[in-house]
């Protein structure tokens, strides 16, 4: 058949003939062919499909009569064209089906022609002498599955197809490479489709004697061999099981089908058998054909899965020996599979769900067949099903828990139908399951899906009645990351079921929505309000994201009680208010402002300006959301968004930036769609939801907003702005261009711009707006390509390539090309990456200019140029490494080659040939050898060089490269700092080696993925060379970054080889694996440390590259060999400085366990690895013990998951209970139990002594992380209880502590009560001789069990009464008779847990004795006394009465007790009572001087923190209690001491920070010393803790100083405002937020709201202009005000900026990278101009302004002249681009513009200053400068343009 292009040209020529009578039909046919051609050319799947659909719609528009008039030759060419496309798109099912629809339409005109041509296409496949190829199989599949005409052809040629397949399978089964790859899968798939789609042709060959039967029998034999073949691909085996079952499904009657299915089910037996399917008989299970010794369970899974998926119900219900096949034969097979530990557990439970679904479908027939209930209560079938599901509900294997949930739901549906059929209304099973589920701990993740399944069958009310703790547990789950999805789903099920129950309760009089909402509010309103207003970020987010939408979807009127209960007096309530309105608006479309009235806009402003970014995100959602995209934003929303966007561009939260972009995209879509609607609507017609604006107003305001947003984004993309601001601006710009341009994005399924958006763009262009792609904006984005951060570079490059036209100005393109070449030679990695990105951008632009260049030609030329460049860099480095690293580093050229070659669209085969690939491989090999040789130096060993060896090699190399070659130079002292030469060489070596690995892996992966066997550009020798490169880098490099990067490429390399078609290629990874394992087992001549360097990475990469759907033989080989090696006995004598093979094996095992790509594959080895690691902890070798402990820790993290946020307590990620854990890892239980019993045995008897058990604490740690089991545990763990109880006597404190936690985890909740009684009975009731360790351990276990019992809320005071009485009877344990402080502290902890249940008399007696003892001096220091004093003090401080008595004795207390008391206050506990607060404050003030003179630094720091906490329990400092004159004098002395320490900087930063805060609550309101201290400590170079203390000090004492008092001096106010402005720009976010609290408090007091408690903390960006306005309004006439403002205006240091030379290799960061001089200049400009306008009103201010103008005017004019000299010519030059991308240039220009604007305003205000400069000339110069910079890519905020307008 001719190619597509030839057929296209022929048909176009035929249509274009002059005598063609078709007319309009010809034009339509041309359009169809153009669409087909475009679809053939597109590489994006969705583009192809859209073109084919358009072609079909065009064809349908041609009348059938006109189609019939086509000449046969024309129709023939068109059919051949379509068939050619089908053959090209054989891998796209949707495209082939669309083409088949077109062919079917043409077949209506000439069916025989279409059938004949299709038959001709398939003729070569079945009549060729060669066996079927992979392409033939894919074509056969396509014409069977996706072509109706193709199926007709296959019916005619069925015998030939059958013959080809029968000859194919023997060849496939003989070659392992074909049997395990896609070839065998494709062959089996053809058989499946043949049996499924051609049953009429297949059935006679199976069920009737036929000459063609032997061919089908050979196929059946091959399919069975595939099913039984353990080495075959698992997916292929499962598909083969489905195929054989589909063959059985062709049975003419149920008897024959049932007999065949029963014969197939004999696969579960252990003996060989004959499989009989109709007249076909094949041998199964014999040796060599999948005998019992080779079976792994997948064969049974494949058979069961296939029968359940394919067989008809009558076949599955056919009789068998013990009933019907479905119940008597299939179910036992499925049940057995569920109990086994296969590595495909997910598929097993998928089959269980299939079985239940099939039973559900066949349930009426089963009833009819059996005549009894299927699932009667207590039946064997019911119990087995429940047990199987319960055992695996908590399985950590991916997908199993979801399948169990589906199976559980199906079981309940079966039971429900069974009960309805036989009139059983008790539903005992459902209620018993509910009781069983509710008794699971709340941390059990399996609990909530099971509840979801039960709710529809029991109702929401019954579930809440039996499980009253459910709402509280839901909130706990929503506060835990991995439990929140299932808790959200459960809540949704509950509220939906509640609505259904309420609506069905009274069908005659259905309740109204308001009544439904009131019914909902009774159980759920407090819960939802608590969640929405929670201080927990996770709980608040999950509640607003999941609970609230589900609630308002089920009960829309619930918005009214929610809003009524929310008062926005806290950020949490404000967030909840905004989220409620946003969700209500999104779900109903109603206006949120009608619900709130006049208070709505005020609350919206508070929310949009809140300091909490979550509140701002919620308010943004409220602004942007709408269920209809055509709803235009109203004036309120537009004005709010204009104020919101500039204030939120520099947010530090990445989540906020993404949310900001998403919300802005929705807002812009509303603007665009409403503008389009207004554009189409007649003028004057009101747009819907448009407020008071008519259609024209909506259109104009929408276009203006988009124009304003685009200018704003570009104005903040200049260098000098913070990373956060630039990235946010780029994200918003991306949303704008995506929404408001006509660029179509093929990769996106949704969100494409409408077709008519061009009309809106043209309308805006007519108003000289929306010019998004002008030269100035192009230059701005090009400047972003040189940003120092990768994210900004990638974003800007993506915008340039995706949206900007390909035809760039010639000078810009030339400059980009030259600049990229310059940056490629930079030794700095970010600059080299910038050069790579520029080169890729340039190359993509060239290939997109179709009218000038040919794509392939340009790609080849560009690629060849890059290869030559890399070779030139290599030759330079080979000649002189130091020169190459400095002037032509290899990593830049390599990164460029990778980006331009591997990220380019299209096929690499079109750009490369074999010779180029060989050359490139050789170049990469030479580069790696060169760089490794540099690092090795003169070392001859194969082991990786140590860092010392590398340093010596580099020293030698640098000395040789220096003048004189190092001869005669004197030896210098070694320096611990790397010189620039060292840094250059090391950076070049490590980054290049990393890049070589990544590039080589990607290159091989892509070449093998797109190449066919006969056209691949790689040979076996090439791949072996590549593997050698990886091996050298991984085994000879020590830098972890290089090893990790190379490992990523090596994983891709191995994965591509393991899935390739060549068996030699597939053997390469295994060969490398065996080599690596041999290295592990070999003794090392030297130490490699670093956990084996790159050797573990090599083994990990090979094991990770295996297909997940196979049995992973390479992983099995690796783990087995490593386990054997690690178990080898150590030699009698070993050198501790060298790594042992055993140690290396353990470290390698750790790498496999931690490997993310292996994931659950390592879980099957968890027991063996755990036993090994625990056993090796006894090794005499310290390196072995260290490696074993690391391995054990990694294994626990893999099996149990991490705790959220690194917390010590709380559920771990996977949340497995102890029974579920040991059910999954059964081999681990006896070993752990044996270790515990051995450790406990050492503690028994009188001869008990301390024996170290290295494995004991790790075992206890593992057990402690498990969750308690349910009420009826699936596995007996009672054996753990006795050893854990005995371990309470361990002499090791940490063992006793962890044993208590492990006891709670291993005991079921039903056993907690008995254990508590047992432990409390062992407590002595009177002083007696006893083991303190045992007593302490028993108390710890008692407290742990009490915490668990009380938290479950299932043990009331009555049940705990006996335990409580025994504990109270052991009162002496807290007295002086008990000499061990730890025992006394543990007893107090137990009493604290039960404090609510203890009798008042007991508490009074205990508190009195504690107070009496603490008030007495301690005779001697004991171990644990400090902890006991803390515990006793905190116990007493819970009761304010006892706390007051204890604080009154503070002066005479012991040092330990004093420290405990002040720590208690510093932590903010116990000061809620006013009287107690006064007592504490008097004591703290009275003893302050003594504390300051103490030598105990920790006590001084805690004391000062306590003083601050005591005096500031709320938002403002509390008034100090009245002091007598003596005490007042002592306070003044203390204040002098504090100020003296601060001025002399005595003490560390922590102590000074506390001193600064303490001085702030004690100082005189007019203290200038304190203000000067703040100014000194707020500088960016000060320690962070001191800057934070300055911000806190401002909040504590700054506001009183802002209010004038008698004798008021304004200098402190200026100092405080100056300090506040610095802190509001601080690098640390916490410092900025704390400083914003000072400004918010000032705003609050200024508004006259000092008596109100609701202080709204506003955003930092809102507080900067507020502080400036406050300064201006309160003391504008003061000369110091001008000094403050000018002090924050950036210096226009343009000469130094323009002269600044290139930076060194490592740039030094600024002291404050968050500060943005240009933004601050924009903030300062309005106040400065306001002061200039006040020139005539204040002589003192005028004098200061006149002096400033005299000094500044010459400098301003000089800098303006220098800027004019920068004017680029007609063609852009490199000098301008260098200035454009300078980090300080934009800030310096803003400082210049600010000073020029101030000078201009002064000149315009008064004529006294006219001699300095002409105002008109100055104004024109500044406007020209703004225009010049704007035209050349440098934009400024609008404040500067407005100032000189």
Tab-separated table of C-alpha atoms in Angstrom, residues 142-452:
chain	number	residue	atom	x	y	z
A	142	UNK	CA	-7.066	-3.422	16.171
A	143	UNK	CA	-9.154	-4.870	13.341
A	144	UNK	CA	-10.808	-7.279	15.778
A	145	UNK	CA	-11.553	-4.818	18.553
A	146	UNK	CA	-11.971	-1.436	16.897
A	147	UNK	CA	-13.197	-2.173	13.378
A	148	UNK	CA	-16.566	-3.652	12.514
A	149	UNK	CA	-15.483	-4.107	8.904
A	150	UNK	CA	-12.268	-5.713	10.106
A	151	UNK	CA	-14.256	-8.274	12.077
A	152	UNK	CA	-16.199	-9.142	8.942
A	153	UNK	CA	-12.924	-9.776	7.151
A	154	UNK	CA	-11.576	-11.909	9.989
A	155	UNK	CA	-14.693	-14.047	9.878
A	156	UNK	CA	-13.948	-14.837	6.263
A	157	UNK	CA	-10.267	-15.574	6.902
A	158	UNK	CA	-10.715	-17.188	10.309
A	159	UNK	CA	-9.039	-20.525	9.428
A	160	UNK	CA	-5.958	-18.718	8.160
A	161	UNK	CA	-5.731	-16.596	11.299
A	162	UNK	CA	-6.125	-19.690	13.450
A	163	UNK	CA	-3.370	-21.422	11.547
A	164	UNK	CA	-0.980	-18.480	11.944
A	165	UNK	CA	-1.624	-18.356	15.695
A	166	UNK	CA	-1.149	-22.112	16.088
A	167	UNK	CA	2.244	-21.806	14.409
A	168	UNK	CA	3.172	-18.733	16.425
A	169	UNK	CA	2.740	-20.047	19.971
A	170	UNK	CA	5.385	-22.828	19.847
A	171	UNK	CA	7.958	-20.226	18.785
A	172	UNK	CA	6.862	-17.868	21.523
A	173	UNK	CA	6.905	-20.513	24.250
A	174	UNK	CA	10.399	-21.681	23.329
A	175	UNK	CA	12.037	-18.256	23.725
A	176	UNK	CA	11.982	-16.789	27.195
A	177	UNK	CA	12.347	-13.263	25.877
A	178	UNK	CA	9.189	-13.589	23.799
A	179	UNK	CA	7.298	-15.474	26.498
A	180	UNK	CA	7.947	-12.839	29.155
A	181	UNK	CA	7.447	-9.725	27.061
A	182	UNK	CA	4.789	-7.850	25.168
A	183	UNK	CA	4.949	-10.320	22.274
A	184	UNK	CA	3.298	-13.120	24.235
A	185	UNK	CA	0.801	-10.699	25.757
A	186	UNK	CA	-0.236	-9.486	22.297
A	187	UNK	CA	-0.639	-13.064	21.049
A	188	UNK	CA	-2.850	-13.996	24.002
A	189	UNK	CA	-4.852	-10.803	23.504
A	190	UNK	CA	-5.555	-11.744	19.876
A	191	UNK	CA	-6.869	-15.126	21.071
A	192	UNK	CA	-9.071	-13.439	23.676
A	193	UNK	CA	-10.599	-11.076	21.134
A	194	UNK	CA	-11.025	-13.921	18.658
A	195	UNK	CA	-12.895	-16.061	21.209
A	196	UNK	CA	-14.962	-13.086	22.384
A	197	UNK	CA	-15.828	-11.410	19.081
A	198	UNK	CA	-15.961	-14.417	16.743
A	199	UNK	CA	-17.850	-16.991	18.835
A	200	UNK	CA	-19.725	-18.316	15.840
A	201	UNK	CA	-16.491	-19.374	14.173
A	202	UNK	CA	-14.803	-20.638	17.352
A	203	UNK	CA	-17.604	-22.706	18.923
A	204	UNK	CA	-17.853	-25.434	16.230
A	205	UNK	CA	-14.141	-26.112	16.584
A	206	UNK	CA	-14.428	-26.537	20.346
A	207	UNK	CA	-17.655	-28.380	20.899
A	208	UNK	CA	-17.888	-30.424	17.707
A	209	UNK	CA	-15.345	-32.684	15.959
A	210	UNK	CA	-13.602	-30.633	13.272
A	211	UNK	CA	-10.467	-30.975	11.130
A	212	UNK	CA	-9.273	-27.611	12.404
A	213	UNK	CA	-9.568	-28.765	16.003
A	214	UNK	CA	-5.886	-29.703	16.457
A	215	UNK	CA	-4.795	-26.164	15.655
A	216	UNK	CA	-7.121	-24.768	18.288
A	217	UNK	CA	-5.985	-27.499	20.670
A	218	UNK	CA	-2.358	-26.428	20.270
A	219	UNK	CA	-3.411	-22.858	21.035
A	220	UNK	CA	-5.258	-24.052	24.135
A	221	UNK	CA	-2.183	-25.994	25.225
A	222	UNK	CA	-0.044	-22.876	24.867
A	223	UNK	CA	-2.541	-20.783	26.840
A	224	UNK	CA	-2.555	-23.304	29.679
A	225	UNK	CA	1.238	-23.381	29.634
A	226	UNK	CA	1.257	-19.602	29.927
A	227	UNK	CA	-1.123	-19.788	32.902
A	228	UNK	CA	1.093	-22.331	34.639
A	229	UNK	CA	4.378	-20.709	33.626
A	230	UNK	CA	5.912	-19.101	36.677
A	231	UNK	CA	8.469	-17.190	34.634
A	232	UNK	CA	5.858	-15.555	32.464
A	233	UNK	CA	4.664	-12.017	32.900
A	234	UNK	CA	1.899	-11.897	35.512
A	235	UNK	CA	-0.369	-9.755	33.365
A	236	UNK	CA	0.015	-12.224	30.509
A	237	UNK	CA	-0.884	-15.123	32.802
A	238	UNK	CA	-3.981	-13.347	34.062
A	239	UNK	CA	-4.987	-12.532	30.496
A	240	UNK	CA	-4.469	-16.161	29.497
A	241	UNK	CA	-6.809	-17.240	32.281
A	242	UNK	CA	-9.425	-14.840	30.955
A	243	UNK	CA	-8.864	-16.155	27.414
A	244	UNK	CA	-9.407	-19.812	28.353
A	245	UNK	CA	-12.516	-18.841	30.300
A	246	UNK	CA	-13.791	-16.925	27.275
A	247	UNK	CA	-13.269	-20.074	25.231
A	248	UNK	CA	-15.379	-22.028	27.740
A	249	UNK	CA	-18.023	-19.323	27.519
A	250	UNK	CA	-18.651	-20.293	23.885
A	251	UNK	CA	-20.290	-23.521	25.149
A	252	UNK	CA	-23.681	-24.215	23.537
A	253	UNK	CA	-25.252	-25.263	26.852
A	254	UNK	CA	-24.548	-24.992	30.570
A	255	UNK	CA	-23.754	-28.695	30.953
A	256	UNK	CA	-20.855	-28.627	28.531
A	257	UNK	CA	-19.626	-25.290	29.837
A	258	UNK	CA	-19.879	-26.449	33.432
A	259	UNK	CA	-17.919	-29.605	32.683
A	260	UNK	CA	-15.147	-27.570	31.031
A	261	UNK	CA	-15.074	-25.070	33.887
A	262	UNK	CA	-14.922	-27.876	36.428
A	263	UNK	CA	-12.042	-29.423	34.515
A	264	UNK	CA	-10.213	-26.087	34.538
A	265	UNK	CA	-10.772	-25.709	38.292
A	266	UNK	CA	-8.746	-28.865	38.891
A	267	UNK	CA	-5.776	-26.516	38.630
A	268	UNK	CA	-5.973	-26.158	42.426
A	269	UNK	CA	-5.002	-29.810	42.826
A	270	UNK	CA	-1.490	-31.128	43.148
A	271	UNK	CA	-1.676	-33.899	40.540
A	272	UNK	CA	-1.351	-33.629	36.746
A	273	UNK	CA	-4.644	-33.725	34.900
A	274	UNK	CA	-6.197	-33.551	31.465
A	275	UNK	CA	-8.032	-30.335	30.758
A	276	UNK	CA	-11.097	-31.083	28.650
A	277	UNK	CA	-12.910	-28.255	26.875
A	278	UNK	CA	-15.482	-29.784	24.563
A	279	UNK	CA	-13.608	-32.011	22.152
A	280	UNK	CA	-10.267	-30.409	23.035
A	281	UNK	CA	-8.004	-32.137	25.530
A	282	UNK	CA	-4.626	-30.859	26.752
A	283	UNK	CA	-2.108	-32.079	29.321
A	284	UNK	CA	-1.716	-29.911	32.417
A	285	UNK	CA	0.475	-29.953	35.487
A	286	UNK	CA	3.006	-32.516	34.342
A	287	UNK	CA	6.701	-31.950	35.130
A	288	UNK	CA	7.998	-29.265	32.830
A	289	UNK	CA	4.453	-27.985	32.227
A	290	UNK	CA	3.762	-26.135	35.430
A	291	UNK	CA	3.889	-29.006	37.853
A	292	UNK	CA	3.198	-28.467	41.566
A	293	UNK	CA	6.850	-27.700	42.220
A	294	UNK	CA	6.677	-24.644	39.933
A	295	UNK	CA	3.356	-23.158	40.940
A	296	UNK	CA	3.134	-19.851	42.769
A	297	UNK	CA	-0.625	-19.325	43.093
A	298	UNK	CA	-0.983	-16.964	40.134
A	299	UNK	CA	-2.325	-19.834	38.009
A	300	UNK	CA	-5.259	-20.343	40.413
A	301	UNK	CA	-5.826	-16.600	40.544
A	302	UNK	CA	-5.882	-16.405	36.743
A	303	UNK	CA	-8.413	-19.240	36.460
A	304	UNK	CA	-10.743	-17.908	39.153
A	305	UNK	CA	-10.557	-14.376	37.788
A	306	UNK	CA	-11.201	-15.532	34.232
A	307	UNK	CA	-14.195	-17.703	35.120
A	308	UNK	CA	-15.829	-14.950	37.173
A	309	UNK	CA	-15.230	-12.284	34.508
A	310	UNK	CA	-16.200	-14.239	31.391
A	311	UNK	CA	-18.481	-17.193	32.081
A	312	UNK	CA	-22.250	-16.968	31.803
A	313	UNK	CA	-24.324	-17.422	34.973
A	314	UNK	CA	-25.793	-20.701	33.747
A	315	UNK	CA	-22.272	-22.146	33.414
A	316	UNK	CA	-21.227	-20.992	36.895
A	317	UNK	CA	-24.433	-22.381	38.401
A	318	UNK	CA	-24.104	-25.736	36.732
A	319	UNK	CA	-24.058	-28.620	39.233
A	320	UNK	CA	-20.872	-29.985	40.719
A	321	UNK	CA	-20.083	-32.606	43.354
A	322	UNK	CA	-21.111	-30.494	46.381
A	323	UNK	CA	-23.511	-28.069	44.789
A	324	UNK	CA	-22.976	-25.519	42.034
A	325	UNK	CA	-19.617	-24.447	40.664
A	326	UNK	CA	-19.918	-20.885	41.908
A	327	UNK	CA	-20.451	-21.851	45.550
A	328	UNK	CA	-18.855	-25.245	45.899
A	329	UNK	CA	-15.780	-24.931	43.683
A	330	UNK	CA	-14.961	-21.290	42.932
A	331	UNK	CA	-15.481	-19.951	46.455
A	332	UNK	CA	-13.102	-22.374	48.206
A	333	UNK	CA	-10.478	-21.515	45.607
A	334	UNK	CA	-10.951	-17.779	46.168
A	335	UNK	CA	-11.012	-18.175	49.938
A	336	UNK	CA	-7.774	-20.143	49.907
A	337	UNK	CA	-6.116	-17.492	47.769
A	338	UNK	CA	-7.172	-14.792	50.246
A	339	UNK	CA	-5.473	-16.663	53.067
A	340	UNK	CA	-2.191	-17.064	51.217
A	341	UNK	CA	0.496	-14.407	51.031
A	342	UNK	CA	0.891	-13.873	47.307
A	343	UNK	CA	2.756	-10.905	45.905
A	344	UNK	CA	-0.410	-9.968	43.986
A	345	UNK	CA	-2.753	-9.706	46.940
A	346	UNK	CA	-4.639	-6.848	45.337
A	347	UNK	CA	-5.781	-9.068	42.464
A	348	UNK	CA	-6.873	-11.762	44.927
A	349	UNK	CA	-9.313	-9.484	46.707
A	350	UNK	CA	-10.417	-8.071	43.403
A	351	UNK	CA	-11.441	-11.646	42.577
A	352	UNK	CA	-13.255	-11.922	45.920
A	353	UNK	CA	-15.260	-8.816	45.019
A	354	UNK	CA	-15.941	-10.314	41.575
A	355	UNK	CA	-17.230	-13.490	43.208
A	356	UNK	CA	-19.601	-11.528	45.455
A	357	UNK	CA	-20.814	-9.475	42.509
A	358	UNK	CA	-21.439	-12.618	40.490
A	359	UNK	CA	-23.339	-14.144	43.417
A	360	UNK	CA	-25.401	-10.973	43.690
A	361	UNK	CA	-26.285	-11.167	39.996
A	362	UNK	CA	-27.192	-14.865	40.298
A	363	UNK	CA	-28.962	-14.599	43.663
A	364	UNK	CA	-32.515	-15.369	42.425
A	365	UNK	CA	-31.248	-18.408	40.568
A	366	UNK	CA	-29.317	-19.568	43.656
A	367	UNK	CA	-32.440	-19.268	45.790
A	368	UNK	CA	-34.347	-21.226	43.244
A	369	UNK	CA	-31.598	-23.824	43.052
A	370	UNK	CA	-31.100	-24.314	46.808
A	371	UNK	CA	-34.466	-23.271	48.251
A	372	UNK	CA	-32.836	-21.838	51.413
A	373	UNK	CA	-31.112	-18.643	52.515
A	374	UNK	CA	-27.685	-18.037	51.131
A	375	UNK	CA	-26.304	-16.282	54.233
A	376	UNK	CA	-28.236	-17.387	57.326
A	377	UNK	CA	-26.885	-16.057	60.619
A	378	UNK	CA	-24.043	-18.190	61.879
A	379	UNK	CA	-23.598	-20.089	58.615
A	380	UNK	CA	-20.170	-21.308	57.578
A	381	UNK	CA	-20.208	-19.255	54.367
A	382	UNK	CA	-21.054	-16.070	56.263
A	383	UNK	CA	-18.375	-16.635	58.893
A	384	UNK	CA	-15.666	-17.459	56.367
A	385	UNK	CA	-16.436	-14.353	54.316
A	386	UNK	CA	-16.397	-12.093	57.360
A	387	UNK	CA	-13.196	-13.608	58.684
A	388	UNK	CA	-11.385	-13.205	55.372
A	389	UNK	CA	-12.421	-9.565	55.110
A	390	UNK	CA	-11.693	-8.787	58.747
A	391	UNK	CA	-8.228	-10.313	58.564
A	392	UNK	CA	-7.255	-8.134	55.610
A	393	UNK	CA	-9.141	-4.931	56.299
A	394	UNK	CA	-5.940	-3.294	57.560
A	395	UNK	CA	-3.602	-4.776	54.979
A	396	UNK	CA	-0.789	-2.384	54.043
A	397	UNK	CA	-0.644	-3.833	50.521
A	398	UNK	CA	-1.759	-1.176	48.060
A	399	UNK	CA	-5.319	-1.664	46.848
A	400	UNK	CA	-6.266	-4.504	49.208
A	401	UNK	CA	-8.132	-2.379	51.763
A	402	UNK	CA	-10.179	-0.770	48.963
A	403	UNK	CA	-11.078	-4.195	47.562
A	404	UNK	CA	-12.055	-5.364	51.039
A	405	UNK	CA	-14.331	-2.351	51.362
A	406	UNK	CA	-16.028	-3.185	48.056
A	407	UNK	CA	-16.392	-6.815	49.083
A	408	UNK	CA	-17.806	-5.801	52.464
A	409	UNK	CA	-20.393	-3.591	50.798
A	410	UNK	CA	-21.406	-6.401	48.439
A	411	UNK	CA	-21.699	-8.820	51.340
A	412	UNK	CA	-24.046	-6.465	53.187
A	413	UNK	CA	-26.127	-5.996	50.053
A	414	UNK	CA	-26.372	-9.775	49.672
A	415	UNK	CA	-27.380	-10.125	53.306
A	416	UNK	CA	-29.969	-7.352	52.955
A	417	UNK	CA	-31.573	-9.026	49.942
A	418	UNK	CA	-31.409	-12.371	51.713
A	419	UNK	CA	-33.230	-10.940	54.716
A	420	UNK	CA	-35.874	-9.285	52.544
A	421	UNK	CA	-36.450	-12.489	50.578
A	422	UNK	CA	-37.028	-14.574	53.701
A	423	UNK	CA	-38.684	-11.920	55.907
A	424	UNK	CA	-35.885	-11.453	58.469
A	425	UNK	CA	-36.134	-7.934	59.976
A	426	UNK	CA	-33.669	-8.345	62.850
A	427	UNK	CA	-30.533	-7.799	60.757
A	428	UNK	CA	-28.380	-9.470	63.393
A	429	UNK	CA	-25.334	-9.557	61.156
A	430	UNK	CA	-25.413	-5.812	60.477
A	431	UNK	CA	-25.815	-4.927	64.130
A	432	UNK	CA	-23.115	-7.344	65.260
A	433	UNK	CA	-20.744	-5.988	62.646
A	434	UNK	CA	-21.539	-2.437	63.770
A	435	UNK	CA	-20.715	-3.338	67.357
A	436	UNK	CA	-17.508	-5.030	66.265
A	437	UNK	CA	-16.451	-2.101	64.088
A	438	UNK	CA	-17.186	0.546	66.704
A	439	UNK	CA	-14.936	-1.197	69.220
A	440	UNK	CA	-11.933	-0.744	66.965
A	441	UNK	CA	-9.651	2.110	68.087
A	442	UNK	CA	-10.235	5.388	66.331
A	443	UNK	CA	-6.735	5.220	64.826
A	444	UNK	CA	-7.666	2.108	62.793
A	445	UNK	CA	-8.034	3.280	59.205
A	446	UNK	CA	-10.090	0.208	58.265
A	447	UNK	CA	-12.820	1.247	60.661
A	448	UNK	CA	-14.324	4.047	58.621
A	449	UNK	CA	-14.830	2.382	55.218
A	450	UNK	CA	-16.608	-0.461	57.009
A	451	UNK	CA	-18.885	2.051	58.717
A	452	UNK	CA	-19.614	3.636	55.323
